[in-house]
Amino acid sequence: MPKQERAERTRATILDAAAKVFDSQGFVGASLSDILAEAGVTKGALYFHFKSKEELAHELVAEQFSIWPPVDDNGKPGLQTVIDLTHAMARGLQENVRIRASIRLVIEQGTFTDPSPDSYLRWIDVCRDQLDHAQERGDIRKELVTGDIANFLVSAFTGLQISSQVLTDRADLPDRVAGMWRYVLPAIVPPRRLSRFVPEGTAAQTPG
Amino acid sequence: MPKQERAERTRATILDAAAKVFDSQGFVGASLSDILAEAGVTKGALYFHFKSKEELAHELVAEQFSIWPPVDDNGKPGLQTVIDLTHAMARGLQENVRIRASIRLVIEQGTFTDPSPDSYLRWIDVCRDQLDHAQERGDIRKELVTGDIANFLVSAFTGLQISSQVLTDRADLPDRVAGMWRYVLPAIVPPRRLSRFVPEGTAAQTPG
DNA sequence: GACCAAACAAACCGGGAGGTAGGTATTTTC
DNA sequence: GAAAATACCTACCTCCCGGTTTGTTTGGTC
């Protein structure tokens, strides 16, 4: 790990540059030359900090996902927390190149590493925990399986963000997420409790 | 275009091999060496048929999508047609490497070409046409916008197939598709008409 | 069977990829 | 201030990439 402050700065600069290039080119398509040009450093500097291109990608992902996604249940875990979480993720994808790159690296198959189920499973777990609380409270139909809902939500969100990127460079992603909830909420929430939830999110979340 | 039958065979062999390698490595990750080894031909043969790696990928996609996805409305266009179509697509992705490769080439960003919205838009149109029929017939709530539903379905299906691939190598994709419909149908279909539709599909479709 | 076109195979090309080794600059320690 | 540690920079390395050129084989026509 870096010991001097200038090294911390260089390392961060390299990670930011790598994020930008990985976001736009993917792992295989990103060349070290492009990353170096973006960072304004040389290959010696990069290899001082990371022992390979692969470790660079791995560190980028590991650092990002050690602090993200942001789960903030405001002391009341449940369904609105999941809704707000999806919106925070949407905003993060819009605003933060490290998040975009990390998601891309994790999703892409046959590059970087075969996509690890780990991230998916972790997101599903986070989601399911909140849904379990919601179900205990009667906010979700008791006959539904929270793990299945979580699985569907994570999958659907993945597809939403990919197609949003293709079609509108993610400009419409928050709308798409709200739209997803408008379809899904009536299916999973008992009718009399439906009005408790805000498909557009409660805007209390920060992208992190 | 090929004039001799042996050339037709060689061309098809190259396309099949390319599909396999593109499916597993993506466009940038697929090397011509790998494709040639898979096909058992030489580079001269490949360049006789295709003027570049990019044209190879483009032809693969164009040929596949000229005959797919399979829309079979059995003379009665509507919602069950869309349900069956998603199941046909799921089976196609499970069984046909050219479909898998074509989907991957079309979805991946920054490779091959920037992902064209065209395929997404075409799938959305196919879907929306059927949903329009369904809505005229009263099978879909009249306050909903069929274009939005179609957009959501295409996005969600994209995410389902990607995560299914990561988590189970697509073994569970038909189940995931059926699960999607079980969440979505109650949200878009008037309650008294819900029992008309089969989330698992009516198995009348062939992958094509 | 001779000739030509079509369909390949084999050899070659230049460039760029990721990574390595040697050198230089900056900071820290004593 | 000298020496050592840290943090880079520069030049080099091998290999593999997509594509090009030359050579050989196969099929079709007369």
Short mmCIF file of C-alpha atoms (C1' of nucleotides) in Angstrom, two decimals:
data_model
loop_
_atom_site.label_atom_id
_atom_site.label_comp_id
_atom_site.label_asym_id
_atom_site.label_seq_id
_atom_site.Cartn_x
_atom_site.Cartn_y
_atom_site.Cartn_z
CA MET A 1 0.00 0.00 0.00
CA PRO A 2 1.17 3.54 -0.62
CA LYS A 3 2.99 5.29 2.18
CA GLN A 4 3.34 8.77 0.83
CA GLU A 5 0.51 11.11 0.06
CA ARG A 6 1.64 11.63 -3.49
CA ALA A 7 1.42 7.91 -4.03
CA GLU A 8 -2.12 7.88 -2.69
CA ARG A 9 -2.96 10.56 -5.21
CA THR A 10 -1.32 8.68 -8.07
CA ARG A 11 -3.07 5.48 -7.15
CA ALA A 12 -6.45 7.23 -7.07
CA THR A 13 -5.69 8.90 -10.39
CA ILE A 14 -4.92 5.55 -11.94
CA LEU A 15 -8.10 3.99 -10.55
CA ASP A 16 -10.22 6.86 -11.83
CA ALA A 17 -8.64 6.65 -15.26
CA ALA A 18 -9.07 2.90 -15.32
CA ALA A 19 -12.70 3.27 -14.33
CA LYS A 20 -13.31 5.59 -17.23
CA VAL A 21 -11.68 3.32 -19.77
CA PHE A 22 -13.14 0.10 -18.38
CA ASP A 23 -16.56 1.74 -18.35
CA SER A 24 -16.35 2.58 -22.02
CA GLN A 25 -14.26 -0.28 -23.38
CA GLY A 26 -14.73 -3.16 -20.98
CA PHE A 27 -11.83 -5.14 -19.58
CA VAL A 28 -10.43 -6.72 -22.73
CA GLY A 29 -11.06 -3.63 -24.82
CA ALA A 30 -9.32 -1.33 -22.38
CA SER A 31 -5.61 -1.07 -23.13
CA LEU A 32 -3.04 0.01 -20.59
CA SER A 33 -1.95 2.67 -23.06
CA ASP A 34 -5.43 4.19 -22.97
CA ILE A 35 -5.52 4.07 -19.18
CA LEU A 36 -2.07 5.61 -18.93
CA ALA A 37 -2.97 8.38 -21.34
CA GLU A 38 -6.13 9.07 -19.36
CA ALA A 39 -4.22 9.09 -16.07
CA GLY A 40 -1.20 11.04 -17.32
CA VAL A 41 1.26 8.66 -15.74
CA THR A 42 3.62 6.04 -17.08
CA LYS A 43 3.57 2.27 -17.04
CA GLY A 44 6.22 2.19 -14.31
CA ALA A 45 3.90 4.07 -12.01
CA LEU A 46 1.02 1.80 -12.79
CA TYR A 47 3.08 -1.33 -12.15
CA PHE A 48 4.39 0.11 -8.94
CA HIS A 49 0.82 0.19 -7.63
CA PHE A 50 -0.78 -2.82 -9.33
CA LYS A 51 0.95 -5.98 -10.37
CA SER A 52 -1.17 -6.55 -13.47
CA LYS A 53 -4.07 -5.20 -15.49
CA GLU A 54 -6.16 -7.83 -13.85
CA GLU A 55 -5.25 -6.70 -10.36
CA LEU A 56 -6.07 -3.14 -11.35
CA ALA A 57 -9.57 -4.20 -12.36
CA HIS A 58 -9.93 -6.36 -9.31
CA GLU A 59 -8.93 -3.55 -6.94
CA LEU A 60 -11.29 -1.14 -8.63
CA VAL A 61 -14.19 -3.51 -8.11
CA ALA A 62 -13.21 -4.54 -4.58
CA GLU A 63 -12.83 -0.98 -3.38
CA GLN A 64 -16.08 0.15 -4.94
CA PHE A 65 -18.12 -2.73 -3.65
CA SER A 66 -16.70 -2.50 -0.15
CA ILE A 67 -18.68 0.73 0.25
CA TRP A 68 -21.60 0.19 -2.11
CA PRO A 69 -24.52 -0.31 -2.59
CA PRO A 70 -25.72 2.07 0.09
CA VAL A 71 -28.32 0.48 2.32
CA ASP A 72 -30.03 3.02 4.50
CA ASP A 73 -33.17 1.71 6.13
CA ASN A 74 -33.75 4.78 8.30
CA GLY A 75 -34.23 2.46 11.24
CA LYS A 76 -37.18 0.80 9.50
CA PRO A 77 -36.05 -2.00 7.20
CA GLY A 78 -38.57 -2.96 4.55
CA LEU A 79 -39.91 -2.56 1.08
CA GLN A 80 -39.41 1.19 0.73
CA THR A 81 -35.78 0.61 1.63
CA VAL A 82 -35.44 -1.68 -1.38
CA ILE A 83 -37.21 0.82 -3.60
CA ASP A 84 -34.93 3.59 -2.40
CA LEU A 85 -31.91 1.36 -2.81
CA THR A 86 -32.71 0.73 -6.47
CA HIS A 87 -33.00 4.45 -7.00
CA ALA A 88 -29.70 5.09 -5.26
CA MET A 89 -28.11 2.50 -7.50
CA ALA A 90 -29.63 4.16 -10.55
CA ARG A 91 -28.26 7.53 -9.52
CA GLY A 92 -24.88 6.00 -8.73
CA LEU A 93 -24.75 4.53 -12.23
CA GLN A 94 -25.60 7.90 -13.71
CA GLU A 95 -23.13 9.91 -11.68
CA ASN A 96 -20.18 7.79 -10.68
CA VAL A 97 -17.81 6.32 -13.23
CA ARG A 98 -16.29 3.93 -10.71
CA ILE A 99 -19.71 2.43 -10.06
CA ARG A 100 -20.39 2.12 -13.78
CA ALA A 101 -17.05 0.48 -14.42
CA SER A 102 -17.39 -1.89 -11.50
CA ILE A 103 -20.84 -2.99 -12.58
CA ARG A 104 -19.64 -3.51 -16.08
CA LEU A 105 -16.61 -5.51 -14.99
CA VAL A 106 -18.77 -7.70 -12.79
CA ILE A 107 -21.42 -8.34 -15.41
CA GLU A 108 -19.31 -8.95 -18.47
CA GLN A 109 -18.67 -12.55 -19.23
CA GLY A 110 -15.37 -13.98 -20.40
CA THR A 111 -13.39 -10.92 -19.54
CA PHE A 112 -11.67 -9.87 -16.37
CA THR A 113 -12.76 -13.15 -14.92
CA ASP A 114 -15.80 -15.19 -15.60
CA PRO A 115 -18.56 -13.23 -13.99
CA SER A 116 -18.68 -14.17 -10.41
CA PRO A 117 -22.08 -14.99 -9.01
CA ASP A 118 -20.85 -13.34 -5.82
CA SER A 119 -22.01 -9.83 -6.60
CA TYR A 120 -25.39 -11.01 -7.79
CA LEU A 121 -25.84 -13.18 -4.73
CA ARG A 122 -24.80 -10.38 -2.42
CA TRP A 123 -27.27 -7.96 -4.00
CA ILE A 124 -29.97 -10.60 -3.81
CA ASP A 125 -29.21 -11.16 -0.11
CA VAL A 126 -29.32 -7.45 0.69
CA CYS A 127 -32.65 -7.24 -1.05
CA ARG A 128 -34.10 -10.35 0.50
CA ASP A 129 -33.20 -9.26 4.03
CA GLN A 130 -35.27 -6.13 3.60
CA LEU A 131 -38.12 -8.04 1.96
CA ASP A 132 -38.19 -10.50 4.85
CA HIS A 133 -38.81 -7.60 7.21
CA ALA A 134 -41.51 -6.30 4.89
CA GLN A 135 -43.22 -9.67 4.74
CA GLU A 136 -43.23 -10.04 8.54
CA ARG A 137 -44.92 -6.69 8.69
CA GLY A 138 -47.56 -7.71 6.18
CA ASP A 139 -46.32 -5.41 3.43
CA ILE A 140 -45.72 -8.33 1.09
CA ARG A 141 -48.18 -11.12 0.34
CA LYS A 142 -47.43 -13.99 2.66
CA GLU A 143 -47.64 -16.61 -0.10
CA LEU A 144 -44.74 -15.12 -2.05
CA VAL A 145 -41.11 -16.21 -1.61
CA THR A 146 -38.90 -13.21 -0.81
CA GLY A 147 -35.83 -14.85 -2.31
CA ASP A 148 -37.63 -15.19 -5.64
CA ILE A 149 -38.74 -11.57 -5.57
CA ALA A 150 -35.22 -10.42 -4.74
CA ASN A 151 -33.81 -12.56 -7.51
CA PHE A 152 -36.27 -11.09 -9.99
CA LEU A 153 -35.60 -7.53 -8.87
CA VAL A 154 -31.85 -7.87 -9.22
CA SER A 155 -32.21 -9.44 -12.66
CA ALA A 156 -34.74 -6.90 -13.85
CA PHE A 157 -32.62 -4.02 -12.57
CA THR A 158 -29.63 -5.41 -14.44
CA GLY A 159 -31.63 -5.45 -17.65
CA LEU A 160 -33.08 -2.01 -17.03
CA GLN A 161 -29.74 -0.37 -16.61
CA ILE A 162 -28.22 -2.10 -19.62
CA SER A 163 -31.04 -1.17 -21.96
CA SER A 164 -31.28 2.31 -20.52
CA GLN A 165 -27.63 2.76 -21.31
CA VAL A 166 -28.06 1.58 -24.89
CA LEU A 167 -31.19 3.59 -25.55
CA THR A 168 -30.65 6.84 -23.64
CA ASP A 169 -27.16 6.68 -22.13
CA ARG A 170 -28.94 6.07 -18.82
CA ALA A 171 -30.80 9.39 -18.88
CA ASP A 172 -34.08 7.57 -18.32
CA LEU A 173 -32.85 5.06 -15.77
CA PRO A 174 -34.63 6.54 -12.74
CA ASP A 175 -37.88 6.60 -14.72
CA ARG A 176 -37.36 3.01 -15.75
CA VAL A 177 -36.76 2.00 -12.14
CA ALA A 178 -39.93 3.78 -11.03
CA GLY A 179 -41.77 2.09 -13.89
CA MET A 180 -40.50 -1.28 -12.76
CA TRP A 181 -41.89 -0.66 -9.30
CA ARG A 182 -45.26 0.40 -10.68
CA TYR A 183 -45.55 -3.02 -12.32
CA VAL A 184 -44.09 -5.01 -9.47
CA LEU A 185 -45.63 -3.39 -6.42
CA PRO A 186 -49.26 -4.31 -7.30
CA ALA A 187 -48.11 -7.89 -7.78
CA ILE A 188 -46.36 -8.30 -4.43
CA VAL A 189 -48.11 -5.92 -2.04
CA PRO A 190 -51.58 -6.53 -0.58
CA PRO A 191 -53.89 -3.98 -2.25
CA ARG A 192 -54.74 -2.02 0.89
CA ARG A 193 -51.08 -1.36 1.63
CA LEU A 194 -50.11 -0.28 -1.85
CA SER A 195 -50.45 3.43 -1.20
CA ARG A 196 -47.77 3.25 1.49
CA PHE A 197 -45.00 2.91 -1.07
CA VAL A 198 -43.45 5.44 -3.39
CA PRO A 199 -42.26 3.90 -6.70
CA GLU A 200 -40.17 6.99 -7.43
CA GLY A 201 -38.28 6.61 -4.15
CA THR A 202 -38.20 8.90 -1.15
CA ALA A 203 -35.00 10.68 -2.23
CA ALA A 204 -33.37 10.05 1.13
CA GLN A 205 -30.58 7.98 -0.37
CA THR A 206 -27.21 9.17 -1.55
CA PRO A 207 -25.29 7.31 -4.29
CA GLY A 208 -22.33 6.75 -1.97
CA MET B 1 -21.84 -15.11 -52.06
CA PRO B 2 -20.62 -18.68 -52.35
CA LYS B 3 -21.32 -20.51 -55.59
CA GLN B 4 -20.20 -24.00 -54.77
CA GLU B 5 -21.75 -26.22 -52.20
CA ARG B 6 -18.47 -26.82 -50.44
CA ALA B 7 -18.17 -23.07 -49.97
CA GLU B 8 -21.63 -22.91 -48.44
CA ARG B 9 -20.51 -25.59 -46.03
CA THR B 10 -17.30 -23.78 -45.18
CA ARG B 11 -19.11 -20.52 -44.65
CA ALA B 12 -21.60 -22.15 -42.31
CA THR B 13 -18.77 -23.87 -40.45
CA ILE B 14 -17.04 -20.54 -39.96
CA LEU B 15 -20.23 -18.89 -38.74
CA ASP B 16 -20.91 -21.71 -36.28
CA ALA B 17 -17.36 -21.56 -34.96
CA ALA B 18 -17.50 -17.80 -34.69
CA ALA B 19 -20.79 -18.05 -32.82
CA LYS B 20 -19.23 -20.37 -30.31
CA VAL B 21 -16.22 -18.16 -29.69
CA PHE B 22 -18.17 -14.88 -29.70
CA ASP B 23 -20.64 -16.42 -27.28
CA SER B 24 -17.93 -17.30 -24.82
CA GLN B 25 -15.40 -14.48 -25.36
CA GLY B 26 -17.37 -11.60 -26.79
CA PHE B 27 -16.25 -9.71 -29.86
CA VAL B 28 -12.99 -8.20 -28.64
CA GLY B 29 -12.04 -11.27 -26.66
CA ALA B 30 -12.59 -13.59 -29.58
CA SER B 31 -9.46 -13.98 -31.66
CA LEU B 32 -9.47 -15.12 -35.25
CA SER B 33 -7.01 -17.83 -34.22
CA ASP B 34 -9.57 -19.23 -31.82
CA ILE B 35 -12.32 -19.08 -34.42
CA LEU B 36 -10.10 -20.74 -37.01
CA ALA B 37 -9.09 -23.49 -34.62
CA GLU B 38 -12.75 -24.08 -33.78
CA ALA B 39 -13.73 -24.14 -37.46
CA GLY B 40 -10.76 -26.18 -38.67
CA VAL B 41 -10.08 -23.86 -41.59
CA THR B 42 -7.39 -21.33 -42.37
CA LYS B 43 -7.38 -17.59 -42.41
CA GLY B 44 -7.42 -17.55 -46.20
CA ALA B 45 -10.74 -19.35 -46.17
CA LEU B 46 -12.16 -16.99 -43.63
CA TYR B 47 -11.06 -13.92 -45.57
CA PHE B 48 -12.43 -15.37 -48.75
CA HIS B 49 -15.89 -15.32 -47.16
CA PHE B 50 -15.73 -12.28 -44.88
CA LYS B 51 -13.71 -9.17 -45.39
CA SER B 52 -13.01 -8.57 -41.72
CA LYS B 53 -13.64 -9.85 -38.25
CA GLU B 54 -16.24 -7.16 -37.94
CA GLU B 55 -18.07 -8.28 -41.06
CA LEU B 56 -18.04 -11.82 -39.71
CA ALA B 57 -19.78 -10.67 -36.55
CA HIS B 58 -22.13 -8.48 -38.50
CA GLU B 59 -23.18 -11.30 -40.84
CA LEU B 60 -23.71 -13.65 -37.94
CA VAL B 61 -26.06 -11.19 -36.28
CA ALA B 62 -27.83 -10.16 -39.48
CA GLU B 63 -28.50 -13.74 -40.56
CA GLN B 64 -29.73 -14.77 -37.15
CA PHE B 65 -32.00 -11.81 -36.65
CA SER B 66 -33.45 -12.05 -40.13
CA ILE B 67 -35.24 -15.21 -38.96
CA TRP B 68 -35.62 -14.61 -35.27
CA PRO B 69 -37.32 -14.02 -32.86
CA PRO B 70 -40.12 -16.36 -33.88
CA VAL B 71 -43.51 -14.66 -33.66
CA ASP B 72 -46.34 -17.11 -33.97
CA ASP B 73 -49.66 -15.68 -32.93
CA ASN B 74 -51.68 -18.73 -34.01
CA GLY B 75 -54.03 -16.35 -35.79
CA LYS B 76 -54.83 -14.61 -32.50
CA PRO B 77 -52.31 -11.88 -31.72
CA GLY B 78 -52.20 -10.86 -28.08
CA LEU B 79 -50.71 -11.25 -24.69
CA GLN B 80 -50.24 -15.02 -24.74
CA THR B 81 -48.28 -14.55 -27.95
CA VAL B 82 -45.84 -12.31 -26.09
CA ILE B 83 -45.61 -14.78 -23.21
CA ASP B 84 -44.91 -17.60 -25.64
CA LEU B 85 -42.43 -15.46 -27.51
CA THR B 86 -40.39 -14.84 -24.36
CA HIS B 87 -40.35 -18.56 -23.72
CA ALA B 88 -39.26 -19.29 -27.27
CA MET B 89 -36.48 -16.78 -26.85
CA ALA B 90 -35.44 -18.42 -23.59
CA ARG B 91 -35.29 -21.83 -25.22
CA GLY B 92 -33.41 -20.39 -28.17
CA LEU B 93 -30.82 -18.97 -25.82
CA GLN B 94 -30.48 -22.31 -24.11
CA GLU B 95 -30.21 -24.38 -27.27
CA ASN B 96 -28.76 -22.33 -30.09
CA VAL B 97 -25.27 -20.94 -29.95
CA ARG B 98 -25.89 -18.57 -32.87
CA ILE B 99 -28.73 -16.98 -30.93
CA ARG B 100 -26.59 -16.68 -27.83
CA ALA B 101 -23.72 -15.14 -29.76
CA SER B 102 -25.97 -12.73 -31.63
CA ILE B 103 -27.62 -11.55 -28.43
CA ARG B 104 -24.28 -11.08 -26.81
CA LEU B 105 -22.85 -9.18 -29.76
CA VAL B 106 -25.87 -6.91 -29.84
CA ILE B 107 -25.90 -6.21 -26.11
CA GLU B 108 -22.24 -5.68 -25.43
CA GLN B 109 -21.09 -2.14 -25.39
CA GLY B 110 -17.89 -0.86 -26.91
CA THR B 111 -17.20 -3.97 -28.89
CA PHE B 112 -18.24 -5.02 -32.34
CA THR B 113 -19.89 -1.66 -32.62
CA ASP B 114 -21.51 0.45 -30.00
CA PRO B 115 -24.66 -1.41 -29.19
CA SER B 116 -27.23 -0.41 -31.63
CA PRO B 117 -30.61 0.53 -30.24
CA ASP B 118 -32.06 -1.13 -33.34
CA SER B 119 -32.44 -4.60 -31.94
CA TYR B 120 -33.95 -3.34 -28.71
CA LEU B 121 -36.34 -1.12 -30.61
CA ARG B 122 -37.33 -3.93 -32.94
CA TRP B 123 -38.05 -6.29 -30.06
CA ILE B 124 -40.01 -3.57 -28.31
CA ASP B 125 -42.05 -2.99 -31.48
CA VAL B 126 -42.82 -6.68 -31.93
CA CYS B 127 -43.96 -6.82 -28.34
CA ARG B 128 -45.98 -3.64 -28.46
CA ASP B 129 -47.85 -4.72 -31.58
CA GLN B 130 -49.12 -7.79 -29.77
CA LEU B 131 -49.91 -5.83 -26.63
CA ASP B 132 -51.92 -3.33 -28.66
CA HIS B 133 -54.13 -6.19 -29.87
CA ALA B 134 -54.42 -7.42 -26.30
CA GLN B 135 -55.44 -4.01 -25.04
CA GLU B 136 -58.13 -3.60 -27.73
CA ARG B 137 -59.52 -6.91 -26.61
CA GLY B 138 -59.58 -5.83 -22.97
CA ASP B 139 -56.84 -8.18 -21.87
CA ILE B 140 -54.67 -5.31 -20.68
CA ARG B 141 -55.80 -2.47 -18.45
CA LYS B 142 -56.80 0.40 -20.64
CA GLU B 143 -54.94 3.01 -18.57
CA LEU B 144 -51.56 1.40 -19.22
CA VAL B 145 -49.25 2.38 -22.09
CA THR B 146 -48.36 -0.67 -24.17
CA GLY B 147 -45.06 0.87 -25.29
CA ASP B 148 -43.97 1.21 -21.68
CA ILE B 149 -44.94 -2.37 -20.89
CA ALA B 150 -43.06 -3.61 -23.95
CA ASN B 151 -40.03 -1.54 -23.01
CA PHE B 152 -40.08 -2.96 -19.50
CA LEU B 153 -40.51 -6.54 -20.72
CA VAL B 154 -37.58 -6.32 -23.14
CA SER B 155 -35.36 -4.78 -20.46
CA ALA B 156 -36.38 -7.25 -17.80
CA PHE B 157 -35.89 -10.19 -20.16
CA THR B 158 -32.41 -8.91 -20.98
CA GLY B 159 -31.55 -8.84 -17.31
CA LEU B 160 -33.11 -12.23 -16.64
CA GLN B 161 -31.10 -13.97 -19.30
CA ILE B 162 -27.84 -12.31 -18.26
CA SER B 163 -28.22 -13.18 -14.60
CA SER B 164 -29.50 -16.63 -15.39
CA GLN B 165 -26.38 -17.20 -17.41
CA VAL B 166 -24.11 -16.06 -14.59
CA LEU B 167 -25.91 -17.98 -11.88
CA THR B 168 -26.99 -21.22 -13.56
CA ASP B 169 -25.60 -21.15 -17.10
CA ARG B 170 -29.17 -20.45 -18.19
CA ALA B 171 -30.55 -23.71 -16.77
CA ASP B 172 -33.20 -21.78 -14.88
CA LEU B 173 -34.07 -19.27 -17.60
CA PRO B 174 -37.51 -20.67 -18.47
CA ASP B 175 -38.41 -20.65 -14.78
CA ARG B 176 -37.21 -17.09 -14.47
CA VAL B 177 -39.29 -16.07 -17.45
CA ALA B 178 -42.36 -17.74 -16.01
CA GLY B 179 -41.62 -16.02 -12.69
CA MET B 180 -41.41 -12.68 -14.43
CA TRP B 181 -44.87 -13.21 -15.91
CA ARG B 182 -46.31 -14.19 -12.54
CA TYR B 183 -45.24 -10.78 -11.21
CA VAL B 184 -46.16 -8.80 -14.30
CA LEU B 185 -49.47 -10.34 -15.34
CA PRO B 186 -51.38 -9.33 -12.17
CA ALA B 187 -50.12 -5.79 -12.70
CA ILE B 188 -51.23 -5.39 -16.31
CA VAL B 189 -54.23 -7.69 -16.75
CA PRO B 190 -57.70 -6.98 -15.33
CA PRO B 191 -58.23 -9.47 -12.48
CA ARG B 192 -61.10 -11.36 -14.10
CA ARG B 193 -59.06 -12.10 -17.19
CA LEU B 194 -55.94 -13.25 -15.39
CA SER B 195 -56.77 -16.96 -15.57
CA ARG B 196 -56.75 -16.82 -19.37
CA PHE B 197 -52.98 -16.59 -19.51
CA VAL B 198 -50.32 -19.20 -18.92
CA PRO B 199 -47.11 -17.73 -17.42
CA GLU B 200 -45.20 -20.89 -18.35
CA GLY B 201 -46.15 -20.53 -22.00
CA THR B 202 -48.29 -22.78 -24.14
CA ALA B 203 -45.31 -24.68 -25.60
CA ALA B 204 -46.51 -24.04 -29.13
CA GLN B 205 -43.41 -22.09 -30.05
CA THR B 206 -40.22 -23.40 -31.59
CA PRO B 207 -36.89 -21.68 -31.00
CA GLY B 208 -36.37 -21.13 -34.73
"C1'" DG C 1 -7.52 -32.42 -70.94
"C1'" DA C 2 -6.80 -27.29 -70.94
"C1'" DC C 3 -8.12 -23.28 -69.00
"C1'" DC C 4 -10.24 -20.31 -65.79
"C1'" DA C 5 -12.77 -19.16 -61.64
"C1'" DA C 6 -13.76 -20.26 -57.06
"C1'" DA C 7 -12.21 -21.77 -52.81
"C1'" DC C 8 -9.22 -22.45 -49.97
"C1'" DA C 9 -4.01 -22.93 -47.46
"C1'" DA C 10 0.37 -21.08 -46.04
"C1'" DA C 11 3.50 -17.56 -45.25
"C1'" DC C 12 4.22 -12.95 -44.23
"C1'" DC C 13 3.45 -8.11 -42.28
"C1'" DG C 14 3.32 -4.17 -39.04
"C1'" DG C 15 1.54 -2.74 -34.93
"C1'" DG C 16 0.15 -2.94 -30.35
"C1'" DA C 17 -0.77 -5.70 -26.36
"C1'" DG C 18 0.81 -6.66 -21.34
"C1'" DG C 19 4.69 -7.03 -18.85
"C1'" DT C 20 9.99 -6.51 -17.45
"C1'" DA C 21 14.29 -4.33 -16.40
"C1'" DG C 22 17.12 -0.53 -15.65
"C1'" DG C 23 17.27 4.35 -14.50
"C1'" DT C 24 15.92 8.75 -12.15
"C1'" DA C 25 13.46 11.71 -8.87
"C1'" DT C 26 11.43 12.49 -4.42
"C1'" DT C 27 10.79 11.59 0.38
"C1'" DT C 28 12.13 9.72 4.78
"C1'" DT C 29 15.40 8.37 8.21
"C1'" DC C 30 19.51 8.80 10.77
"C1'" DG D 1 23.99 15.70 4.19
"C1'" DA D 2 24.24 10.72 3.14
"C1'" DA D 3 21.95 6.63 2.65
"C1'" DA D 4 17.92 4.10 2.13
"C1'" DA D 5 13.19 3.70 0.92
"C1'" DT D 6 9.49 5.08 -1.92
"C1'" DA D 7 7.65 6.47 -6.16
"C1'" DC D 8 7.81 6.97 -10.29
"C1'" DC D 9 9.96 7.26 -15.67
"C1'" DT D 10 12.02 5.24 -19.89
"C1'" DA D 11 13.35 1.78 -22.85
"C1'" DC D 12 12.95 -2.75 -24.03
"C1'" DC D 13 10.87 -7.52 -24.63
"C1'" DT D 14 8.05 -11.24 -26.59
"C1'" DC D 15 3.96 -12.58 -28.32
"C1'" DC D 16 -0.21 -12.25 -30.60
"C1'" DC D 17 -3.35 -9.58 -33.06
"C1'" DG D 18 -6.06 -8.60 -37.62
"C1'" DG D 19 -5.08 -8.27 -42.10
"C1'" DT D 20 -2.37 -9.03 -46.76
"C1'" DT D 21 0.00 -11.56 -50.22
"C1'" DT D 22 1.36 -15.57 -52.54
"C1'" DG D 23 0.61 -20.37 -53.52
"C1'" DT D 24 -2.22 -24.63 -54.18
"C1'" DT D 25 -6.42 -27.30 -54.77
"C1'" DT D 26 -11.03 -28.06 -56.48
"C1'" DG D 27 -14.94 -27.39 -59.50
"C1'" DG D 28 -16.97 -25.91 -63.91
"C1'" DT D 29 -16.94 -25.11 -68.85
"C1'" DC D 30 -15.50 -25.95 -73.38
#
